[in-house]
Coordinates of C-alpha atoms in Angstrom, one line a residue:
Chain S
M1 CA -2.1 35.9 1.2
R2 CA -1.8 34.3 -2.2
S3 CA 1.9 34.8 -2.3
A4 CA 2.5 33.4 1.2
Y5 CA 0.3 30.5 0.2
H6 CA 2.4 29.8 -2.9
E7 CA 5.6 30.0 -1.0
Q8 CA 4.3 27.5 1.6
L9 CA 3.0 25.2 -1.1
Q10 CA 6.3 25.4 -2.8
A11 CA 8.1 24.5 0.4
L12 CA 5.7 21.6 0.9
T13 CA 6.3 20.3 -2.6
S14 CA 10.1 20.6 -2.1
Q15 CA 9.8 18.6 1.0
L16 CA 7.8 15.9 -0.7
G17 CA 10.4 15.8 -3.5
E18 CA 13.2 15.5 -1.0
M19 CA 11.3 12.6 0.6
C20 CA 11.1 10.8 -2.8
G21 CA 14.8 11.2 -3.2
L22 CA 15.4 9.9 0.3
A23 CA 13.2 6.9 -0.3
G24 CA 15.1 6.1 -3.4
K25 CA 18.4 6.3 -1.5
A26 CA 17.0 4.2 1.3
M27 CA 16.1 1.5 -1.3
E28 CA 19.6 1.8 -2.8
C29 CA 21.2 1.2 0.6
A30 CA 18.7 -1.6 1.5
T31 CA 19.6 -3.2 -1.8
Q32 CA 23.4 -3.0 -1.0
A33 CA 22.7 -4.5 2.4
L34 CA 20.8 -7.3 0.8
L35 CA 23.4 -8.1 -1.9
Q36 CA 26.3 -7.9 0.5
A37 CA 24.6 -9.2 3.6
D38 CA 25.8 -6.0 5.2
L39 CA 24.3 -5.8 8.7
V40 CA 25.6 -2.3 9.5
L41 CA 24.1 -0.9 6.3
A42 CA 20.8 -2.7 7.0
E43 CA 20.7 -1.2 10.5
Q44 CA 21.4 2.2 9.0
V45 CA 18.4 2.0 6.7
I46 CA 16.3 0.9 9.6
S47 CA 17.3 3.7 11.9
D48 CA 17.2 6.3 9.1
H49 CA 13.6 5.3 8.4
D50 CA 12.5 7.5 11.3
Q51 CA 13.6 10.5 9.3
I52 CA 11.2 9.8 6.4
A53 CA 8.4 9.0 8.9
T54 CA 9.0 12.3 10.7
M55 CA 9.1 14.2 7.4
S56 CA 5.8 12.5 6.4
A57 CA 4.1 13.6 9.6
R58 CA 5.5 17.1 9.1
A59 CA 4.4 17.3 5.5
E60 CA 0.9 16.1 6.4
E61 CA 0.7 18.8 9.1
A62 CA 2.0 21.5 6.7
A63 CA -0.7 20.6 4.2
F64 CA -3.3 20.8 7.0
V65 CA -2.1 24.2 8.1
L66 CA -2.2 25.4 4.5
L67 CA -5.8 24.4 4.3
A68 CA -6.7 25.8 7.7
L69 CA -5.1 29.2 7.4
Q70 CA -5.3 29.9 3.7
A71 CA -8.6 28.1 2.7
P72 CA -7.3 27.8 -0.9
V73 CA -9.8 27.3 -3.8
A74 CA -9.8 25.6 -7.2
G75 CA -6.4 24.6 -8.5
D76 CA -4.7 25.7 -5.3
L77 CA -6.9 23.5 -3.3
R78 CA -6.4 20.6 -5.7
A79 CA -2.6 21.0 -5.2
V80 CA -2.8 20.8 -1.4
V81 CA -5.2 17.8 -1.5
S82 CA -2.8 16.1 -3.9
S83 CA 0.0 16.8 -1.5
I84 CA -1.8 15.0 1.3
Q85 CA -2.3 12.0 -1.0
I86 CA 1.3 12.1 -2.1
V87 CA 2.6 12.0 1.5
A88 CA 0.9 8.6 1.9
D89 CA 2.7 7.2 -1.2
V90 CA 6.1 8.5 -0.3
D91 CA 5.7 7.3 3.3
R92 CA 5.0 3.9 1.9
M93 CA 8.0 4.0 -0.4
G94 CA 10.1 4.5 2.7
A95 CA 8.4 1.7 4.5
L96 CA 9.1 -0.7 1.6
A97 CA 12.9 0.2 1.8
L98 CA 12.6 -0.6 5.5
H99 CA 11.1 -4.0 4.8
V100 CA 13.9 -4.9 2.4
A101 CA 16.5 -3.9 5.0
K102 CA 14.7 -6.0 7.6
I103 CA 14.9 -9.1 5.5
A104 CA 18.6 -8.5 5.0
R105 CA 19.0 -8.1 8.8
R106 CA 16.9 -11.2 9.5
R107 CA 19.0 -13.5 7.3
H108 CA 22.4 -12.0 8.4
P109 CA 25.1 -13.4 8.4
Q110 CA 23.6 -15.5 5.6
H111 CA 22.7 -13.8 2.3
A112 CA 18.9 -13.6 1.9
L113 CA 19.4 -14.0 -1.9
P114 CA 20.8 -16.9 -3.8
E115 CA 23.6 -15.6 -6.0
E116 CA 21.6 -16.5 -9.1
V117 CA 19.2 -13.7 -8.6
N118 CA 21.6 -11.0 -7.4
G119 CA 21.7 -9.4 -10.8
Y120 CA 17.9 -8.9 -10.8
F121 CA 18.0 -7.2 -7.4
A122 CA 21.0 -5.0 -8.3
E123 CA 19.0 -3.8 -11.2
M124 CA 15.8 -3.4 -9.2
G125 CA 17.7 -1.3 -6.7
R126 CA 19.1 0.9 -9.5
V127 CA 15.6 1.4 -11.0
A128 CA 14.3 2.2 -7.5
V129 CA 16.8 5.1 -7.2
E130 CA 15.8 6.4 -10.6
L131 CA 12.1 6.2 -9.7
G132 CA 12.7 8.1 -6.5
N133 CA 14.6 10.8 -8.5
A134 CA 12.1 10.8 -11.3
A135 CA 9.2 11.3 -8.8
Q136 CA 11.2 14.1 -7.1
E137 CA 11.8 15.8 -10.5
A138 CA 8.1 15.4 -11.5
L139 CA 7.1 17.1 -8.2
E140 CA 9.6 19.9 -8.5
S141 CA 9.2 20.6 -12.3
R142 CA 5.4 20.0 -12.4
D143 CA 6.1 19.0 -16.0
P144 CA 3.4 16.5 -17.0
D145 CA 5.6 15.1 -19.8
K146 CA 8.4 14.4 -17.4
A147 CA 6.0 12.9 -14.9
A148 CA 4.6 10.6 -17.6
R149 CA 8.1 9.3 -18.4
I150 CA 8.3 7.7 -15.0
Q151 CA 6.2 5.0 -16.7
E152 CA 9.4 3.8 -18.5
E153 CA 11.1 3.0 -15.2
D154 CA 8.0 1.3 -13.9
D155 CA 7.9 -0.9 -17.0
A156 CA 11.5 -1.8 -16.3
M157 CA 10.6 -2.7 -12.8
D158 CA 7.6 -4.8 -13.9
D159 CA 9.8 -6.7 -16.4
L160 CA 12.3 -7.5 -13.7
H161 CA 9.5 -8.6 -11.3
R162 CA 8.0 -10.8 -14.0
H163 CA 11.4 -12.3 -15.0
L164 CA 12.2 -13.1 -11.4
F165 CA 8.9 -15.1 -11.1
T166 CA 9.9 -17.1 -14.2
V167 CA 13.2 -17.9 -12.5
L168 CA 11.4 -18.9 -9.3
M169 CA 8.8 -21.1 -11.1
D170 CA 11.5 -22.8 -13.1
R171 CA 11.9 -26.5 -12.3
D172 CA 15.6 -25.9 -11.8
W173 CA 15.2 -23.6 -8.8
K174 CA 17.6 -25.2 -6.4
H175 CA 17.6 -22.8 -3.5
G176 CA 14.7 -24.2 -1.5
V177 CA 11.4 -22.7 -0.3
T178 CA 12.8 -20.2 2.3
A179 CA 14.8 -18.4 -0.4
A180 CA 11.8 -18.6 -2.7
V181 CA 9.6 -16.9 -0.1
D182 CA 12.2 -14.2 0.5
V183 CA 12.6 -13.5 -3.2
T184 CA 8.8 -13.4 -3.7
L185 CA 8.4 -10.8 -0.9
L186 CA 11.4 -8.8 -1.9
S187 CA 10.4 -8.6 -5.5
R188 CA 6.9 -7.6 -4.5
F189 CA 8.4 -4.8 -2.3
Y190 CA 10.4 -3.3 -5.2
E191 CA 7.4 -3.6 -7.5
R192 CA 5.2 -1.8 -5.0
F193 CA 7.9 0.9 -4.5
A194 CA 7.6 1.5 -8.3
D195 CA 3.8 1.6 -8.2
H196 CA 3.9 4.3 -5.5
A197 CA 6.4 6.4 -7.5
V198 CA 4.1 6.1 -10.5
E199 CA 1.2 7.2 -8.3
V200 CA 3.1 10.3 -7.2
A201 CA 3.7 11.2 -10.9
R202 CA 0.0 10.6 -11.7
R203 CA -1.0 13.0 -8.9
V204 CA 1.4 15.6 -10.3
I205 CA -0.2 15.2 -13.8
F206 CA -3.6 15.5 -12.2
Q207 CA -2.5 18.7 -10.4
V208 CA -1.3 20.3 -13.5
T209 CA -3.8 19.1 -16.1
G210 CA -6.9 18.4 -14.0
V211 CA -7.2 14.9 -15.4
Y212 CA -5.6 11.6 -14.4
P213 CA -3.5 10.0 -17.1
T214 CA -5.2 7.0 -18.8
E215 CA -4.3 3.4 -18.7
E216 CA -0.7 3.6 -19.7
V217 CA 0.3 5.3 -16.5
V218 CA -1.7 2.9 -14.3
P219 CA 0.4 0.5 -12.2
T220 CA 0.3 -3.1 -13.4
P221 CA -0.7 -5.4 -10.5
R222 CA 0.8 -8.8 -10.7
Chain C
M1 CA -23.9 26.2 6.1
R2 CA -22.6 24.2 9.1
S3 CA -25.7 22.0 9.0
A4 CA -25.4 21.3 5.3
Y5 CA -21.7 20.6 5.9
H6 CA -22.4 18.1 8.6
E7 CA -25.0 16.3 6.4
Q8 CA -22.6 16.0 3.6
L9 CA -19.8 14.9 5.8
Q10 CA -22.1 12.3 7.3
A11 CA -23.0 11.1 3.8
L12 CA -19.3 10.8 2.9
T13 CA -18.6 8.9 6.1
S14 CA -21.4 6.5 5.3
Q15 CA -20.1 6.0 1.9
L16 CA -16.6 5.2 3.2
G17 CA -18.2 2.8 5.7
E18 CA -20.1 1.1 3.0
M19 CA -16.9 0.7 1.0
C20 CA -15.2 -1.0 3.9
G21 CA -18.1 -3.4 4.1
L22 CA -17.9 -4.1 0.4
A23 CA -14.1 -4.6 0.5
G24 CA -14.7 -7.2 3.3
K25 CA -17.3 -9.0 1.2
A26 CA -15.0 -8.9 -1.8
M27 CA -12.3 -10.5 0.2
E28 CA -14.8 -13.1 1.4
C29 CA -15.9 -14.0 -2.1
A30 CA -12.2 -14.0 -3.3
T31 CA -11.4 -16.4 -0.5
Q32 CA -14.2 -18.7 -1.5
A33 CA -13.0 -18.5 -5.2
L34 CA -9.6 -19.4 -4.0
L35 CA -10.6 -22.3 -1.7
Q36 CA -13.0 -23.8 -4.2
A37 CA -11.2 -22.9 -7.4
D38 CA -14.4 -21.2 -8.4
L39 CA -13.8 -19.3 -11.6
V40 CA -17.2 -17.7 -11.8
L41 CA -16.9 -16.3 -8.4
A42 CA -13.3 -15.1 -9.1
E43 CA -14.6 -13.3 -12.2
Q44 CA -17.4 -11.8 -10.2
V45 CA -15.0 -10.3 -7.7
I46 CA -12.9 -9.0 -10.5
S47 CA -15.8 -7.3 -12.3
D48 CA -17.3 -6.0 -9.1
H49 CA -14.1 -4.3 -8.3
D50 CA -15.0 -1.4 -10.6
Q51 CA -17.8 -0.6 -8.1
I52 CA -15.3 0.0 -5.3
A53 CA -13.0 2.0 -7.6
T54 CA -15.9 4.2 -8.8
M55 CA -17.0 4.7 -5.2
S56 CA -13.4 5.7 -4.3
A57 CA -13.3 8.3 -7.0
R58 CA -16.7 9.6 -6.0
A59 CA -15.8 9.8 -2.3
E60 CA -12.6 11.6 -3.1
E61 CA -14.5 14.1 -5.2
A62 CA -17.1 14.6 -2.5
A63 CA -14.4 15.4 0.0
F64 CA -12.9 17.9 -2.4
V65 CA -16.2 19.6 -2.9
L66 CA -16.8 19.8 0.8
L67 CA -13.4 21.6 1.2
A68 CA -14.1 23.8 -1.8
L69 CA -17.6 24.9 -1.0
Q70 CA -17.6 24.8 2.8
A71 CA -14.0 25.7 3.7
P72 CA -14.3 23.9 7.1
V73 CA -12.0 24.7 9.9
A74 CA -10.5 22.9 13.0
G75 CA -12.1 19.6 13.7
D76 CA -14.4 19.7 10.7
L77 CA -11.4 20.3 8.5
R78 CA -9.6 17.4 10.2
A79 CA -12.6 15.2 9.4
V80 CA -12.5 15.9 5.7
V81 CA -8.8 15.5 5.5
S82 CA -9.0 12.1 7.2
S83 CA -11.7 11.1 4.8
I84 CA -9.4 11.8 1.9
Q85 CA -6.7 9.6 3.5
I86 CA -9.3 6.9 4.4
V87 CA -10.4 6.7 0.7
A88 CA -6.9 5.6 -0.2
D89 CA -6.9 2.8 2.4
V90 CA -10.3 1.5 1.5
D91 CA -9.5 1.6 -2.2
R92 CA -6.4 -0.5 -1.5
M93 CA -8.4 -3.0 0.5
G94 CA -10.6 -3.5 -2.6
A95 CA -7.5 -3.9 -4.8
L96 CA -6.1 -6.6 -2.5
A97 CA -9.3 -8.6 -2.7
L98 CA -9.0 -8.2 -6.5
H99 CA -5.4 -9.6 -6.4
V100 CA -6.6 -12.7 -4.5
A101 CA -9.3 -13.3 -7.0
K102 CA -6.8 -12.9 -9.8
I103 CA -4.6 -15.6 -8.4
A104 CA -7.6 -17.9 -8.1
R105 CA -8.4 -17.2 -11.7
R106 CA -4.8 -17.7 -12.9
R107 CA -4.5 -21.1 -11.4
H108 CA -8.0 -22.3 -12.4
P109 CA -8.9 -25.2 -13.0
Q110 CA -6.2 -26.1 -10.5
H111 CA -6.5 -25.0 -6.9
A112 CA -3.9 -22.3 -6.1
L113 CA -3.6 -23.6 -2.5
P114 CA -2.4 -27.0 -1.3
E115 CA -5.1 -28.5 0.8
E116 CA -2.8 -28.3 3.8
V117 CA -3.2 -24.5 4.1
N118 CA -6.9 -24.2 3.2
G119 CA -7.8 -23.8 6.9
Y120 CA -5.5 -20.8 7.3
F121 CA -7.0 -19.0 4.3
A122 CA -10.5 -19.8 5.3
E123 CA -9.8 -18.2 8.6
M124 CA -8.0 -15.2 7.0
G125 CA -11.1 -14.7 4.8
R126 CA -13.3 -14.8 7.9
V127 CA -11.1 -12.3 9.7
A128 CA -11.0 -10.0 6.6
V129 CA -14.8 -9.8 6.6
E130 CA -14.7 -8.9 10.3
L131 CA -12.1 -6.3 9.7
G132 CA -14.2 -4.7 6.9
N133 CA -17.2 -4.6 9.2
A134 CA -15.2 -3.4 12.2
A135 CA -13.7 -0.5 10.0
Q136 CA -17.3 0.3 8.8
E137 CA -18.5 0.3 12.4
A138 CA -15.6 2.5 13.6
L139 CA -16.4 5.0 10.8
E140 CA -20.1 5.1 11.5
S141 CA -20.0 5.1 15.3
R142 CA -16.9 7.4 15.6
D143 CA -16.3 5.5 18.8
P144 CA -12.6 5.4 19.6
D145 CA -12.9 2.4 21.9
K146 CA -14.7 0.4 19.2
A147 CA -12.1 1.6 16.7
A148 CA -9.3 0.5 18.9
R149 CA -10.7 -3.0 19.2
I150 CA -10.0 -3.6 15.5
Q151 CA -6.5 -4.3 16.8
E152 CA -7.7 -7.7 18.0
E153 CA -8.7 -8.8 14.5
D154 CA -5.4 -7.5 13.2
D155 CA -3.5 -9.5 15.8
A156 CA -5.5 -12.6 14.7
M157 CA -4.5 -11.9 11.0
D158 CA -0.8 -11.4 12.0
D159 CA -0.8 -14.7 13.9
L160 CA -2.3 -16.5 10.9
H161 CA 0.3 -14.8 8.6
R162 CA 3.2 -15.8 10.9
H163 CA 1.9 -19.4 11.2
L164 CA 1.6 -19.7 7.5
F165 CA 5.2 -18.7 7.1
T166 CA 6.2 -21.4 9.6
V167 CA 4.3 -24.0 7.6
L168 CA 6.1 -22.7 4.4
M169 CA 9.5 -22.8 5.9
D170 CA 9.1 -26.3 7.3
R171 CA 11.3 -28.9 5.7
D172 CA 8.3 -31.0 5.1
W173 CA 6.7 -28.5 2.7
K174 CA 5.9 -30.9 -0.2
H175 CA 4.0 -28.6 -2.5
G176 CA 6.8 -27.1 -4.5
V177 CA 8.0 -23.6 -5.2
T178 CA 5.0 -22.3 -7.3
A179 CA 2.6 -23.1 -4.5
A180 CA 5.0 -21.5 -2.0
V181 CA 5.1 -18.3 -4.1
D182 CA 1.3 -18.1 -4.3
V183 CA 0.9 -18.8 -0.6
T184 CA 3.5 -16.1 0.2
L185 CA 1.8 -13.5 -2.0
L186 CA -1.7 -14.4 -0.9
S187 CA -0.8 -14.3 2.8
R188 CA 0.8 -10.9 2.3
F189 CA -2.4 -9.6 0.6
Y190 CA -4.5 -10.6 3.6
E191 CA -2.1 -9.1 6.0
R192 CA -2.0 -5.8 4.1
F193 CA -5.8 -5.8 3.9
A194 CA -5.8 -6.0 7.7
D195 CA -3.2 -3.2 8.0
H196 CA -5.3 -0.9 5.9
A197 CA -8.4 -1.6 8.0
V198 CA -6.3 -0.8 11.1
E199 CA -5.2 2.4 9.4
V200 CA -8.9 3.4 8.8
A201 CA -9.5 2.9 12.5
R202 CA -6.5 4.9 13.5
R203 CA -7.7 7.8 11.4
V204 CA -11.1 7.6 13.1
I205 CA -9.4 7.7 16.5
F206 CA -7.4 10.7 15.3
Q207 CA -10.5 12.5 14.0
V208 CA -12.3 12.0 17.3
T209 CA -9.4 12.5 19.8
G210 CA -7.0 14.6 17.9
V211 CA -4.1 12.2 18.5
Y212 CA -3.1 9.0 16.8
P213 CA -3.2 5.9 19.0
T214 CA 0.2 4.7 20.1
E215 CA 2.2 1.6 19.3
E216 CA -0.4 -1.0 20.0
V217 CA -2.5 0.1 17.1
V218 CA 0.4 0.4 14.7
P219 CA 0.4 -2.3 12.0
T220 CA 3.1 -4.9 12.4
P221 CA 5.2 -5.2 9.3
R222 CA 6.5 -8.7 8.6

């Protein structure tokens, strides 16, 4: 039984990792759609979202079946419980990419973003992909040191988020309130995406070490 | 064993319900702090947040212990797994109240909100308390019809959120970009608070009926 259990848990972990990678790619495409006012790409992200949602439901069910049929204990139980919690985070990462794509679609054929902030969002998109990949790697390697390094990318995202707010609050902001509202929401979506990736890494660290990492890996709320 | 199990599950459910009520109250106080630029009240919400965070950690641990010691099956297992997922939602409701309080604190002694939108936020605060109470009632009664009625309050919150955006996007918005950014984030926090309350109710419905409610109880993303 233990061996079947570990195989199934491994399959579940791989699936969660794959979802993290997909969420990162969805955010990358959503970012492109946003920067280029690309409606086709925005629609693509929106229709692809079903895939992540379906994978979430399946992963949740797989975790449930593992609990029901294998009744794991101790560390093994901890691992399945973490998986259930991780599903919710990854699912949310996918939803945030969807939100970005929807703003791109809503503003089409206009650009949602004033050109002045394109650079920030290009960079946020790049960091989001790295976060998706780092969360996937943390899940698959179960290496707490690797998992802890996700903090660097989260710090980068927080810096971008903070800088963007400085740009917004500047008296010289010339792009009106609608653009300011879009930039505020979009920036928040990327920041939350990063927070969820960090949360996945924290859960991995907890699975492996039995304790949650302290402050430095706690997401910074704005 | 079954009876001890059900007592412990009942205690866990009560604790989750209590947390929903507390999160609603935290949002009520945060709203007051916001509307009255009341720093003492904002600080109170911020320091009280530890209580919800501690209760979350305890509820998560209680659910884990139930799984470990009682190895529940079928519907009983479903109930504990749902509890683990509900903890995350309620924890987030508390964090969103904290975010509102932090914006009130950041802008003190100024008011974060232009007077023009006070009415919307007073109403959002009122709906948030109702959502907290409705989620608590859904948990405690395990009545799927009651749980489904939370949708009405969520619709009310979505309406307020949408109206606020209309006010923001109006050419006559005279309060500058900083206020627009604050209003955007704040409105989003209340809307997310409502989404999480709806999610708690959906989990209750799933626990009792074995199926998730369809579209009409799915949170509406902006």
